[in-house]
Short mmCIF file of C-alpha atoms and ligand atoms in Angstrom, two decimals:
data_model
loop_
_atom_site.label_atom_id
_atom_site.label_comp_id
_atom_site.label_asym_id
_atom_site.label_seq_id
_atom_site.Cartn_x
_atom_site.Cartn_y
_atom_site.Cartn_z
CA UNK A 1 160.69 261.05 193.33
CA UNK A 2 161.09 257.09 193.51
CA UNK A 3 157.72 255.78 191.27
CA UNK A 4 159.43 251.74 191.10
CA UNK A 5 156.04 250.64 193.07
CA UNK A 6 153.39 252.64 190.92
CA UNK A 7 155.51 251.01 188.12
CA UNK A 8 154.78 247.35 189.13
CA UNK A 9 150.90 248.23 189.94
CA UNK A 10 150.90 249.50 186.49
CA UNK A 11 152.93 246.66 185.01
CA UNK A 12 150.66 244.26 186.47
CA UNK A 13 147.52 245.28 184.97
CA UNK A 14 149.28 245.56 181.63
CA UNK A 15 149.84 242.01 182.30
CA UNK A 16 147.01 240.88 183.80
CA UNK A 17 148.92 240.20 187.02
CA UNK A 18 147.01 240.05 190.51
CA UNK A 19 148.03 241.16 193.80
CA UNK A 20 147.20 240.15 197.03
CA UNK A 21 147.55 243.25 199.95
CA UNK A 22 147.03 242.57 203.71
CA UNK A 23 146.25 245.42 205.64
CA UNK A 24 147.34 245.77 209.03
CA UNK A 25 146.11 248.30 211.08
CA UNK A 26 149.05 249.09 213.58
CA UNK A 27 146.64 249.99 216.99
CA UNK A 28 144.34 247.10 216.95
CA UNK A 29 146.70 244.11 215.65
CA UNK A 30 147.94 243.14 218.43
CA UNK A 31 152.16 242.59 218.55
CA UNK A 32 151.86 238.86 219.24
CA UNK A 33 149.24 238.61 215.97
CA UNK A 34 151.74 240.69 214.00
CA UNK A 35 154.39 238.33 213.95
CA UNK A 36 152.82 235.36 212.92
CA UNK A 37 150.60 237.31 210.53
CA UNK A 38 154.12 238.94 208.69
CA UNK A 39 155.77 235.03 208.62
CA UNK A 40 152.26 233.21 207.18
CA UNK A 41 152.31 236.63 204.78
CA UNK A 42 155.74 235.72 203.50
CA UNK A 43 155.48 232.46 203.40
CA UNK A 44 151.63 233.01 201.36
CA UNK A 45 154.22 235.38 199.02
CA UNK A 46 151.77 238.53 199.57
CA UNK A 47 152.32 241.46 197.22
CA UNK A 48 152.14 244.36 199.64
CA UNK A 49 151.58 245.50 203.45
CA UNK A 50 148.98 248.25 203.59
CA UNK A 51 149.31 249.68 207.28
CA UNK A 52 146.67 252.34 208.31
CA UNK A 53 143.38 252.80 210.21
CA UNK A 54 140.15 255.01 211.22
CA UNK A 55 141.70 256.11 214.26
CA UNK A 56 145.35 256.63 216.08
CA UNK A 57 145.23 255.21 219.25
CA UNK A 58 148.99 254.61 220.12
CA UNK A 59 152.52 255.75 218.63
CA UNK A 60 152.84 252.43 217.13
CA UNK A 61 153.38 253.09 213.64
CA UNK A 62 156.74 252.67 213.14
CA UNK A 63 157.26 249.98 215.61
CA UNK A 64 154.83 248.19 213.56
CA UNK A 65 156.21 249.19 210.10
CA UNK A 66 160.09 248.18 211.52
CA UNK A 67 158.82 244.72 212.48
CA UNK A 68 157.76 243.91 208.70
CA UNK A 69 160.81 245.16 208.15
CA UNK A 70 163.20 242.91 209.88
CA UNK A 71 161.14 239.97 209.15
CA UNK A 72 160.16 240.24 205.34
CA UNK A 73 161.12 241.95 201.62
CA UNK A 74 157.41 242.66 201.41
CA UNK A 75 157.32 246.51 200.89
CA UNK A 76 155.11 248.63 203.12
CA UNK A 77 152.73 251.23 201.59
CA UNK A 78 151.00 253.55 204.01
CA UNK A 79 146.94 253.59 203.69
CA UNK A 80 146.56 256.68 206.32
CA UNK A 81 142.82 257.37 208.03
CA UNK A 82 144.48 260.82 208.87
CA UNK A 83 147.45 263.09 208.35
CA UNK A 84 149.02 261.32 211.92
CA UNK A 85 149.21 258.45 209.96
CA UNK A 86 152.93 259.37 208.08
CA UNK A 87 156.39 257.53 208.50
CA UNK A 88 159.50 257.95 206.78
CA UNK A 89 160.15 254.38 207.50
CA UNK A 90 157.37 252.76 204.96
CA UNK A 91 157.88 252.23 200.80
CA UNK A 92 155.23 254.47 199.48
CA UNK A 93 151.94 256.58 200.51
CA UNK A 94 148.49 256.16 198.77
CA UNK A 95 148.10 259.66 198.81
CA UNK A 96 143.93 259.54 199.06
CA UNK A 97 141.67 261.64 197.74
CA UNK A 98 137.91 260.56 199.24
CA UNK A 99 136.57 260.96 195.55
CA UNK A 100 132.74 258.92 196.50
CA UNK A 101 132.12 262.18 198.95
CA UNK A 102 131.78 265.83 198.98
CA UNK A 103 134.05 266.51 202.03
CA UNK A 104 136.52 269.16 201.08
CA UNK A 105 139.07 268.38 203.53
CA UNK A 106 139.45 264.91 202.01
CA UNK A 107 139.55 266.19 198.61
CA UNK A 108 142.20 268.81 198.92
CA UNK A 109 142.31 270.22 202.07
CA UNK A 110 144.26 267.58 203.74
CA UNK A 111 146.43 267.32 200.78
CA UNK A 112 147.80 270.66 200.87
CA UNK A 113 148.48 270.46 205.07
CA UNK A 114 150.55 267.58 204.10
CA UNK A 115 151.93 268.19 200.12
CA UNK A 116 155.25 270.07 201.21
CA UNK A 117 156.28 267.64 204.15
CA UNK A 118 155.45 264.51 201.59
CA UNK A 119 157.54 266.07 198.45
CA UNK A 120 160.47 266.16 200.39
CA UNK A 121 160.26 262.66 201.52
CA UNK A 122 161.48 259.34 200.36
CA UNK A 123 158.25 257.95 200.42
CA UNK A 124 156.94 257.33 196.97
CA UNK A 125 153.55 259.04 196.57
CA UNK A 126 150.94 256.98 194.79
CA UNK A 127 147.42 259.35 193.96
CA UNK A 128 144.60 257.24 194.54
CA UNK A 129 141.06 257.77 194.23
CA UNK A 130 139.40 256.33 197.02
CA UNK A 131 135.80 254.92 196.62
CA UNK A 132 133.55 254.41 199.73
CA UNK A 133 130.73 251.60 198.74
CA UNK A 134 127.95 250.63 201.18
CA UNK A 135 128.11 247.97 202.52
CA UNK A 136 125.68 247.16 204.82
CA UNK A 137 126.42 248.87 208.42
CA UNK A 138 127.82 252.40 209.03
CA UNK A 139 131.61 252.04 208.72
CA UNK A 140 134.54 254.24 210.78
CA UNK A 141 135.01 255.70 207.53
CA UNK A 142 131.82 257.09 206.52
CA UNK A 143 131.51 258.41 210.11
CA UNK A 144 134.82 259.91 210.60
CA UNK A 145 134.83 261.33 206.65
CA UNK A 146 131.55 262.92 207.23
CA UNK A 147 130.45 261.23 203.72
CA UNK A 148 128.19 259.18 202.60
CA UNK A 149 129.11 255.93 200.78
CA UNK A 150 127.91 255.28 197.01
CA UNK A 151 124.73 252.77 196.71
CA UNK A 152 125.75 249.64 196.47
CA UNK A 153 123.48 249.14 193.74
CA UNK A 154 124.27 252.06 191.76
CA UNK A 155 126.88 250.78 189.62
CA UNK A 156 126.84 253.41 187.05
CA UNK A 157 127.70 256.30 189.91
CA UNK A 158 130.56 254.00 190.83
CA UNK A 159 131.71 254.01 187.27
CA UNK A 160 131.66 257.65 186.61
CA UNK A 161 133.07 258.49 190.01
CA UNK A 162 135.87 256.11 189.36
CA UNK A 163 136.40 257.33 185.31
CA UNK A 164 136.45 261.29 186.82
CA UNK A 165 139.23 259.95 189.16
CA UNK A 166 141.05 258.49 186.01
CA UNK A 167 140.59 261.78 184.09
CA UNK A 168 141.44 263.90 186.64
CA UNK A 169 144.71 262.15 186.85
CA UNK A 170 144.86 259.58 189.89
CA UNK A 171 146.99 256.43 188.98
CA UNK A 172 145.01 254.30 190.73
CA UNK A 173 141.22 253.83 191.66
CA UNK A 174 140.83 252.03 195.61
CA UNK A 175 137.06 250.62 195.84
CA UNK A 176 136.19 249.76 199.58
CA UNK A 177 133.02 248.62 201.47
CA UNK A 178 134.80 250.02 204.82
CA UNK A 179 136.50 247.91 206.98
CA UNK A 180 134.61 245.27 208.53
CA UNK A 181 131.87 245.07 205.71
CA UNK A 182 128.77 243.01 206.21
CA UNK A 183 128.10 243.07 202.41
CA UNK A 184 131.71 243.14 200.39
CA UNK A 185 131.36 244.89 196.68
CA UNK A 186 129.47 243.30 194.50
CA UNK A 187 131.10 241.76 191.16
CA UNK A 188 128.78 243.10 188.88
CA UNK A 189 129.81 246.91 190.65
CA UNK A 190 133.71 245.62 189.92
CA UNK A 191 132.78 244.35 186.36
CA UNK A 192 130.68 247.85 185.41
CA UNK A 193 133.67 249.52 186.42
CA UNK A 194 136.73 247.40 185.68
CA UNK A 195 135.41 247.19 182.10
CA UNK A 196 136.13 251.44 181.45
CA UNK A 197 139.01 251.83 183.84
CA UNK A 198 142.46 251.95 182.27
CA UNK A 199 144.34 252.33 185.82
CA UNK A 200 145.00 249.63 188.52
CA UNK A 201 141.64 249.02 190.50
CA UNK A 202 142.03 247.92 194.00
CA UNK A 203 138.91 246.22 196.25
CA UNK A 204 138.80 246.25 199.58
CA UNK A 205 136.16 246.18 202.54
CA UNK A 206 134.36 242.38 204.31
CA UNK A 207 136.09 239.91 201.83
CA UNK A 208 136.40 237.17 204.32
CA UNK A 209 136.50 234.00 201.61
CA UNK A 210 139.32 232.78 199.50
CA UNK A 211 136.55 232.37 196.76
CA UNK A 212 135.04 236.09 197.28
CA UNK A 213 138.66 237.18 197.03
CA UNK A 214 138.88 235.33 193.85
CA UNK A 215 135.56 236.17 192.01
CA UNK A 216 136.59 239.40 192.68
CA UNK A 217 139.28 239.05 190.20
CA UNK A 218 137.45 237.43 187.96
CA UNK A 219 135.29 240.27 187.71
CA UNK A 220 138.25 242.82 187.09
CA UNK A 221 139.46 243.76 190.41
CA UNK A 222 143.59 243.98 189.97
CA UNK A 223 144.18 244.01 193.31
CA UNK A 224 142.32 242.86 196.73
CA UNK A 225 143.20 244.13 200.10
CA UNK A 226 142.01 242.00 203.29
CA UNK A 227 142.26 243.17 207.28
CA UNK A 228 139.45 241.75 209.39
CA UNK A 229 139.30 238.08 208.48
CA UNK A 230 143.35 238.03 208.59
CA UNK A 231 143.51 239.49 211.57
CA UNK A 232 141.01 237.15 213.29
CA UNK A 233 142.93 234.26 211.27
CA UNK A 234 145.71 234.83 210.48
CA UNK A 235 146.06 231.06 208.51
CA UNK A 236 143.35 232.31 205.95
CA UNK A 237 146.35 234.52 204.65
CA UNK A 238 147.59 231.48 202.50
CA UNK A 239 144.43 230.77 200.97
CA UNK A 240 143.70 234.23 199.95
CA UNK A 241 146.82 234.63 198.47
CA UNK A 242 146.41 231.44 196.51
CA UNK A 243 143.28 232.08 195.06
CA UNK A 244 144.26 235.34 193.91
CA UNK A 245 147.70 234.19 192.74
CA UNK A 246 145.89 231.37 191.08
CA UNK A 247 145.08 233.21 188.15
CA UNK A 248 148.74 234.84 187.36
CA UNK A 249 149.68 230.95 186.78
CA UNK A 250 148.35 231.23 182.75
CA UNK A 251 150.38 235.27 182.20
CA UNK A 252 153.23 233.89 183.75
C1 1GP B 1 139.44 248.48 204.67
O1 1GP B 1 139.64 247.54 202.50
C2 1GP B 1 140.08 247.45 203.81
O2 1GP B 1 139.77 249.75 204.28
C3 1GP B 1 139.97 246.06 204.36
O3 1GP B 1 138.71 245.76 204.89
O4 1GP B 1 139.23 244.88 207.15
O5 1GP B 1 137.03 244.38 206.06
O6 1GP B 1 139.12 243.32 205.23
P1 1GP B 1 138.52 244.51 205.89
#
């Protein structure tokens, strides 16, 4: 199986190298938005596409996915709110395992529905622990997991849920507040946990400022993932990506 995009994630935080991620959810963007947001995403030289949502609405997935495509080398990794969410046409899969709750559909259950069609696929499969974090209204995930999020105070259950994703074997830990977040994660949650975690840690979930994006990073996060605010705006795409390139200047 292809691993040359776990490989970079991994390379990066060996480095110390920061990526930016916009996530495009492929029923709610709509096709007008898409195109400008791909072009001001190339042009901002974003890392990666995530494409995935809550719900599936339309059969738009791989409309969506061959429209990055065409327009941009930017590879496409799928983020999927359910097993509908698959396409032969993206990069690579976080394959998700909803580690913050006690669902066990999301922890396995899904996994093995959808384990033989994804080992005979191209699509590279990336493990990933995936970390639901308060923050601050009920979120489509928490609703539709059936879960409830982690505290967003309680830094040290974010910690060892993230370190038992590491030592179970996941290659990469996702952290998100839920799309549409009124209160993003908190550094000193992304410090307590960056500062154990050997594997890429990725932060997601109401970052709607260049300079939340970047204090993010500066309190450990290797990579941050934006929807909403890019979506609404799809300018803000530059800045983001500039303040969390900003720091790859001095490992470059
Ligand atoms: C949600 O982390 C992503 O899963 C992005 O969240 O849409 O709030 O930026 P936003």
């Amino acid at each position: 199986m292809n691993s040359s995009i776990y490989k970079q994630f991994k390379a990066n935080k060996a480095e110390g190298k920061k990526s930016f991620v916009v996530l495009i959810d492929p029923d709610e963007v709509k096709t007008q938005n898409i195109d400008r947001i791909i072009r001001l995403a190339t042009e901002a030289k974003v890392d990666y596409f995530f494409m995935g949502g809550s719900l599936v609405m339309n059969d738009t997935l791989d409309y969506s996915i061959s429209q990055i495509k065409e327009a941009s080398n930017i590879p496409v990794i799928l983020f999927p709110g359910s097993s509908l969410q698959l396409s032969y046409a993206a990069d690579a899969i976080l394959f998700l395992s909803l580690i913050s709750g006690r669902n066990p559909d999301l922890l396995i259950g899904k996994h093995v529905e959808t384990a033989s069609f994804l080992y005979s696929s191209p699509l590279e499969v990336i493990s990933t622990g995936y970390m639901l974090v308060d923050g601050g209204v009920p979120t489509s995930v928490s609703y539709m997991s059936n879960t409830y999020p982690i505290p967003s105070n309680k830094n040290d259950i974010a910690v060892a849920t993230a370190l038992a994703g590491d030592l179970i074997g996941m290659k990469m830990i996702y952290m998100d507040a839920g799309s549409g977040a009124r209160t993003p994660i908190s550094e000193s949650m992304i410090e307590a946990v960056s500062e154990k975690l050997k594997i890429p840690l990725i932060i997601g979930g109401g970052i709607r400022t260049p300079e939340k994006a970047l204090a993010n990073i500066k309190a450990g996060a290797d990579v941050i993932v934006v929807g909403n605010a890019i979506e609404k705006s799809p300018e803000l795409v530059i800045e983001m990506a500039a303040a969390v390139h900003s720091v790859n200047q001095c490992v470059e």
